[in-house]
Short mmCIF file of C-alpha atoms in Angstrom, two decimals:
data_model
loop_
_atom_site.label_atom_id
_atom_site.label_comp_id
_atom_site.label_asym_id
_atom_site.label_seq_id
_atom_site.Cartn_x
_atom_site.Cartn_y
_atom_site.Cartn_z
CA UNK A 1467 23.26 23.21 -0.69
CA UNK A 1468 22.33 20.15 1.32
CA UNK A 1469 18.81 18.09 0.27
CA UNK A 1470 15.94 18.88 2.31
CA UNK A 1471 14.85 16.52 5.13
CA UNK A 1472 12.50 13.94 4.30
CA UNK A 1473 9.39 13.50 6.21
CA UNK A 1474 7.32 10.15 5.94
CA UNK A 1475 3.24 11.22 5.13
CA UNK A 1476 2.47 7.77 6.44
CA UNK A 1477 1.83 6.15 9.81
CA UNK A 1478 2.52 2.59 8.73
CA UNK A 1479 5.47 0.88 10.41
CA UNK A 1480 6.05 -1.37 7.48
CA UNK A 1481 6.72 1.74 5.31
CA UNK A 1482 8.98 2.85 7.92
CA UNK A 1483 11.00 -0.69 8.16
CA UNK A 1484 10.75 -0.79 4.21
CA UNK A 1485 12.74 2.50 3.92
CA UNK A 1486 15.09 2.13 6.97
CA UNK A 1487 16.10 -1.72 4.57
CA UNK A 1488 17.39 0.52 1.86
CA UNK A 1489 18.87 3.49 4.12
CA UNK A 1490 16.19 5.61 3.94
CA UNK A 1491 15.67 7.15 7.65
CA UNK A 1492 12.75 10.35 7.61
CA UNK A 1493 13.58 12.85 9.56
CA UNK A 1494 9.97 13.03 10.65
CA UNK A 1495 6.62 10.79 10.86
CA UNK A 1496 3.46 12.67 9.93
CA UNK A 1497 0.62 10.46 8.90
CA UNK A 1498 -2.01 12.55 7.07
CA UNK A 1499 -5.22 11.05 8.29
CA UNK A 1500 -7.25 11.45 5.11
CA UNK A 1501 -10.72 9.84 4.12
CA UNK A 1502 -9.23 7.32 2.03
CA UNK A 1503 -13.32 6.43 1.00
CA UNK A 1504 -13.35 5.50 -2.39
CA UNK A 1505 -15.43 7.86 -4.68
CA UNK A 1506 -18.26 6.55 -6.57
CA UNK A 1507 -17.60 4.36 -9.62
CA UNK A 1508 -14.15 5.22 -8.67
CA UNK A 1509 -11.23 2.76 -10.35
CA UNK A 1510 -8.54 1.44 -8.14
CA UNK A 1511 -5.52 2.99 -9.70
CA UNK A 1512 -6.96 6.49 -9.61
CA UNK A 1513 -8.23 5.79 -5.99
CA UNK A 1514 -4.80 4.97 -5.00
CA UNK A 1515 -3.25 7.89 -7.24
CA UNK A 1516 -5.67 10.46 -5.75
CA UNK A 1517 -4.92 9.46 -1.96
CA UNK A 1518 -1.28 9.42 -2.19
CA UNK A 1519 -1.16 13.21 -3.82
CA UNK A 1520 -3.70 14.14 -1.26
CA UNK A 1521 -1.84 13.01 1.89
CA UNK A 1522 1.52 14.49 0.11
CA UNK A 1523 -0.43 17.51 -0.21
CA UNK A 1524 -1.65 17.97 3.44
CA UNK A 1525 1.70 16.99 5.28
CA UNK A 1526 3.52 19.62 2.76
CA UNK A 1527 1.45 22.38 4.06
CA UNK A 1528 3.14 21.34 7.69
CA UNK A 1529 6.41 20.76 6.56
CA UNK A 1530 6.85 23.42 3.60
CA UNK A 1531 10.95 22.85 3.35
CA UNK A 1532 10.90 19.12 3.32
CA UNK A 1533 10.29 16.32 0.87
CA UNK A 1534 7.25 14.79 2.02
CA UNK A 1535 6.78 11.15 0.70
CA UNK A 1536 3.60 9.83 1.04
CA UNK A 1537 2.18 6.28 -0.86
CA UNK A 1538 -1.47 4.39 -0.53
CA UNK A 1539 -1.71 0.72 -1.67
CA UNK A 1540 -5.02 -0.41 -3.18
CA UNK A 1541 -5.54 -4.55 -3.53
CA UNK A 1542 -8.01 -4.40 -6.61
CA UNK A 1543 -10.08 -7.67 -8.04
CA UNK A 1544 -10.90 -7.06 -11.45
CA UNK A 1545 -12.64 -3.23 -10.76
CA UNK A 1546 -13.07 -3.42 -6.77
CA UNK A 1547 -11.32 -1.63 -4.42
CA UNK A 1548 -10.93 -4.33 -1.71
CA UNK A 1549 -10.75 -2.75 2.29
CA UNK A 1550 -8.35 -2.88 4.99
CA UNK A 1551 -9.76 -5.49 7.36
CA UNK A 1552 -10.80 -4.03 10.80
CA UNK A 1553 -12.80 -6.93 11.60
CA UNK A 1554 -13.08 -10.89 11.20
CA UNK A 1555 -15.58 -10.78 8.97
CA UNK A 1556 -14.46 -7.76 6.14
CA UNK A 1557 -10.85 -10.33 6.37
CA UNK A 1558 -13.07 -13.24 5.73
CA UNK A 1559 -15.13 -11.69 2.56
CA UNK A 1560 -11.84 -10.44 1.52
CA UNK A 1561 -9.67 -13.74 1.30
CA UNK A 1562 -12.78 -15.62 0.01
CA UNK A 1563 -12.55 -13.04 -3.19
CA UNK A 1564 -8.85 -13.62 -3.54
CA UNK A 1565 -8.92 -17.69 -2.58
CA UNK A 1566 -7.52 -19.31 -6.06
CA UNK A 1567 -7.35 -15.76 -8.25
CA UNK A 1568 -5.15 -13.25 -9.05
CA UNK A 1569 -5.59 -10.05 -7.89
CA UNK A 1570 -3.21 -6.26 -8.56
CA UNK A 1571 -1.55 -4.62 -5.55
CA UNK A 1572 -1.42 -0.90 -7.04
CA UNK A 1573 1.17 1.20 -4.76
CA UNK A 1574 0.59 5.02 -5.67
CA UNK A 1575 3.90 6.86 -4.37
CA UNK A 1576 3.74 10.49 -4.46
CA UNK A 1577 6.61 13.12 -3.00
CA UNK A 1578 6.37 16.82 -3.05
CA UNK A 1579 9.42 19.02 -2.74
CA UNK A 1580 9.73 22.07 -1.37
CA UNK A 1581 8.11 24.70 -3.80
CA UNK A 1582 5.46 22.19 -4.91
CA UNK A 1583 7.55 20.39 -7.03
CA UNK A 1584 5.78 17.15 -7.44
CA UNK A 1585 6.17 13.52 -8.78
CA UNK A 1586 4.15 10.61 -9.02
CA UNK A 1587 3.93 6.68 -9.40
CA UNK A 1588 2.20 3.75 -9.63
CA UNK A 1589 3.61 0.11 -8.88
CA UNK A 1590 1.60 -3.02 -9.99
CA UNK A 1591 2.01 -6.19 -8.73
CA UNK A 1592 0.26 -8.93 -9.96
CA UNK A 1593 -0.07 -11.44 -6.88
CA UNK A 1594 -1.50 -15.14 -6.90
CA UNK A 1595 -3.70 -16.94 -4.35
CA UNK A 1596 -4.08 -20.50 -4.09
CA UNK A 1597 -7.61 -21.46 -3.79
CA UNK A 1598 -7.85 -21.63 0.50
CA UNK A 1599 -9.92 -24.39 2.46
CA UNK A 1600 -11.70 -23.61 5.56
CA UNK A 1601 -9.11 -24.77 7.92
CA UNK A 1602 -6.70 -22.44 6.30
CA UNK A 1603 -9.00 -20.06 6.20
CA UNK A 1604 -10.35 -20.03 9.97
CA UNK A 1605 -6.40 -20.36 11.10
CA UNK A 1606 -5.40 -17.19 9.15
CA UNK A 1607 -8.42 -15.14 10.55
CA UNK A 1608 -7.89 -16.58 14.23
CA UNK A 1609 -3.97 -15.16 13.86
CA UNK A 1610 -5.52 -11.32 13.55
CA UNK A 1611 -2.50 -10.92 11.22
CA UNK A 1612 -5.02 -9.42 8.61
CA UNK A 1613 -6.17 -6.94 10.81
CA UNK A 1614 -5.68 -3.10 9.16
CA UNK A 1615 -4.27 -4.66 5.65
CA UNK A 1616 -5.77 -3.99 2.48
CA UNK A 1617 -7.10 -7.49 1.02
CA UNK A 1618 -7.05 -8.87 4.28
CA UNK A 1619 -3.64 -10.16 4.22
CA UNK A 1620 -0.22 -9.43 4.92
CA UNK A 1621 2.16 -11.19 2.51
CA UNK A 1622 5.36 -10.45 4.78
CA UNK A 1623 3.50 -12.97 7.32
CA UNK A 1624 1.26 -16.25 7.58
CA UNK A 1625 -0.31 -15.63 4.20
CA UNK A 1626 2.97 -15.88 2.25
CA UNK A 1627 2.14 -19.72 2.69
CA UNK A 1628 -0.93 -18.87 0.04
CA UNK A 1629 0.76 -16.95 -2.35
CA UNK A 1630 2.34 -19.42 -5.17
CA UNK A 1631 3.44 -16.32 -7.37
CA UNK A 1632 3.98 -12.64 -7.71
CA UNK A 1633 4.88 -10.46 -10.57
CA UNK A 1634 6.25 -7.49 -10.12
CA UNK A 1635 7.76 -5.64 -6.52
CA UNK A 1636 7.50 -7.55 -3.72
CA UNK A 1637 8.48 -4.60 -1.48
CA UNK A 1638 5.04 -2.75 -3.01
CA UNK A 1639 2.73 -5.68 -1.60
CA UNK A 1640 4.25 -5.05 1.56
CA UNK A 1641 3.60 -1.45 1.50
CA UNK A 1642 5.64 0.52 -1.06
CA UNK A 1643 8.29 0.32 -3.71
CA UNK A 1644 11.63 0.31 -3.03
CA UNK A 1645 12.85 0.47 -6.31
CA UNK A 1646 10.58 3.56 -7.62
CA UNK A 1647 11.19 5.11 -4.12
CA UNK A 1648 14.71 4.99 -4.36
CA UNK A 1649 14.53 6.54 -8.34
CA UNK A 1650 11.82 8.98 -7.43
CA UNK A 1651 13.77 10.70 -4.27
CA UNK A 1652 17.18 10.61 -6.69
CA UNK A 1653 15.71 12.40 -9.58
CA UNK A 1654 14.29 14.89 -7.18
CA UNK A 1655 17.54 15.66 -5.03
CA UNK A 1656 20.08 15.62 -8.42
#
C-alpha cells in the first residue's frame, strides 16, 4: 500500500520552497483561509497550536484520503502575539518592539491523515535583534520586504543583517520546521 498524497494547508510560498529543499513536493496547494484573530487573553503558543489544527482540519474535509500538513508561525514578545505587517506602519510598531530584544518564533505544525489520525508540534526559536537606528529602520520599511510577515520581518532577507543570534530552527523562522516536518510525516507513513 503506497502513502497517501500530501496536500500543503498553506498558501505561503516559503513553506512551499522550504519543503521542495528537503524533497518534499505536495501533491496539492490548498490554503485554508481561516480567521487567524487571536482570542482574548489568548497566549501565543496556543494561538499558533489552535490555527494550525484548525486549517489541518478544514483542508481534510476537502481532501479526506490525503495527509494534509498545515503549520502557523506566531512571533511572540514576552505574552503578545505580534501581526503580520500589511502596512508601513504595523512593520514599524513591530520592529520597534523587537529593536535590541529577544523575541520566540513558535511554529505550530499540525498533519492529519486520512481517518483523522492526527499529530501535532510546536518549534521555538529564540531569535535576537540588535537594537535598530532610524536609518536602518526607515531602509528596511522602504524595501516592503516586511510586508505579510509576522513580526514585520523576514529573516531569509534584509533583516538577517539585524539578527546577531538564533537558537533553535532556522528553517521555523522562515516558515516551518524542517526537522519536525520531516519526523512528523515519517512516523505517520511507517
Amino acid at each position: 500500500m503506497s502513502a497517501p498524497q500530501l496536500v500543503l494547508a498553506s498558501a505561503s510560498p516559503r513553506r512551499l520552497d522550504l519543503l521542495a529543499q528537503v524533497g518534499i513536493v505536495p501533491a496539492a496547494v490548498d490554503p485554508a483561509e481561516i480567521d487567524e484573530t487571536p482570542l482574548p487573553r489568548e497566549l501565543p503558543r496556543p494561538h499558533a497550536q489552535r490555527l494550525a489544527a484548525a486549517k489541518a482540519a478544514v483542508v481534510a474535509v476537502r481532501h479526506p484520503a490525503a495527509l494534509v500538513l498545515a503549520a502557523d508561525t506566531v512571533v511572540a514578545c514576552g505574552r503578545r502575539i505580534l501581526p503580520k505587517a500589511e502596512d508601513p506602519a504595523t512593520a514599524r510598531r513591530c520592529l520597534e518592539l523587537l529593536s535590541g530584544r529577544r523575541h520566540r518564533v513558535l511554529g505550530a505544525i499540525c498533519i492529519r491523515a486520512p481517518g483523522g489520525r492526527q499529530v501535532a508540534r510546536v518549534s521555538t526559536t529564540i531569535v535576537t535583534f540588535k537594537r535598530l537606528d532610524a536609518v536602518e529602520l526607515d531602509a528596511y520599511l522602504a524595501s516592503g520586504e516586511w510586508r505579510g510577515k509576522a513580526g514585520g520581518y523576514a529573516i531569509q532577507g534584509r533583516a538577517a543583517a539585524f539578527i546577531p543570534f538564533i537558537g533553535g530552527s532556522y528553517s521555523n523562522v522562515v516558515g516551518l520546521d524542517l526537522h519536525v516536518v520531516a519526523q512528523m510525516l515519517r512516523g505517520l507513513c511507517a
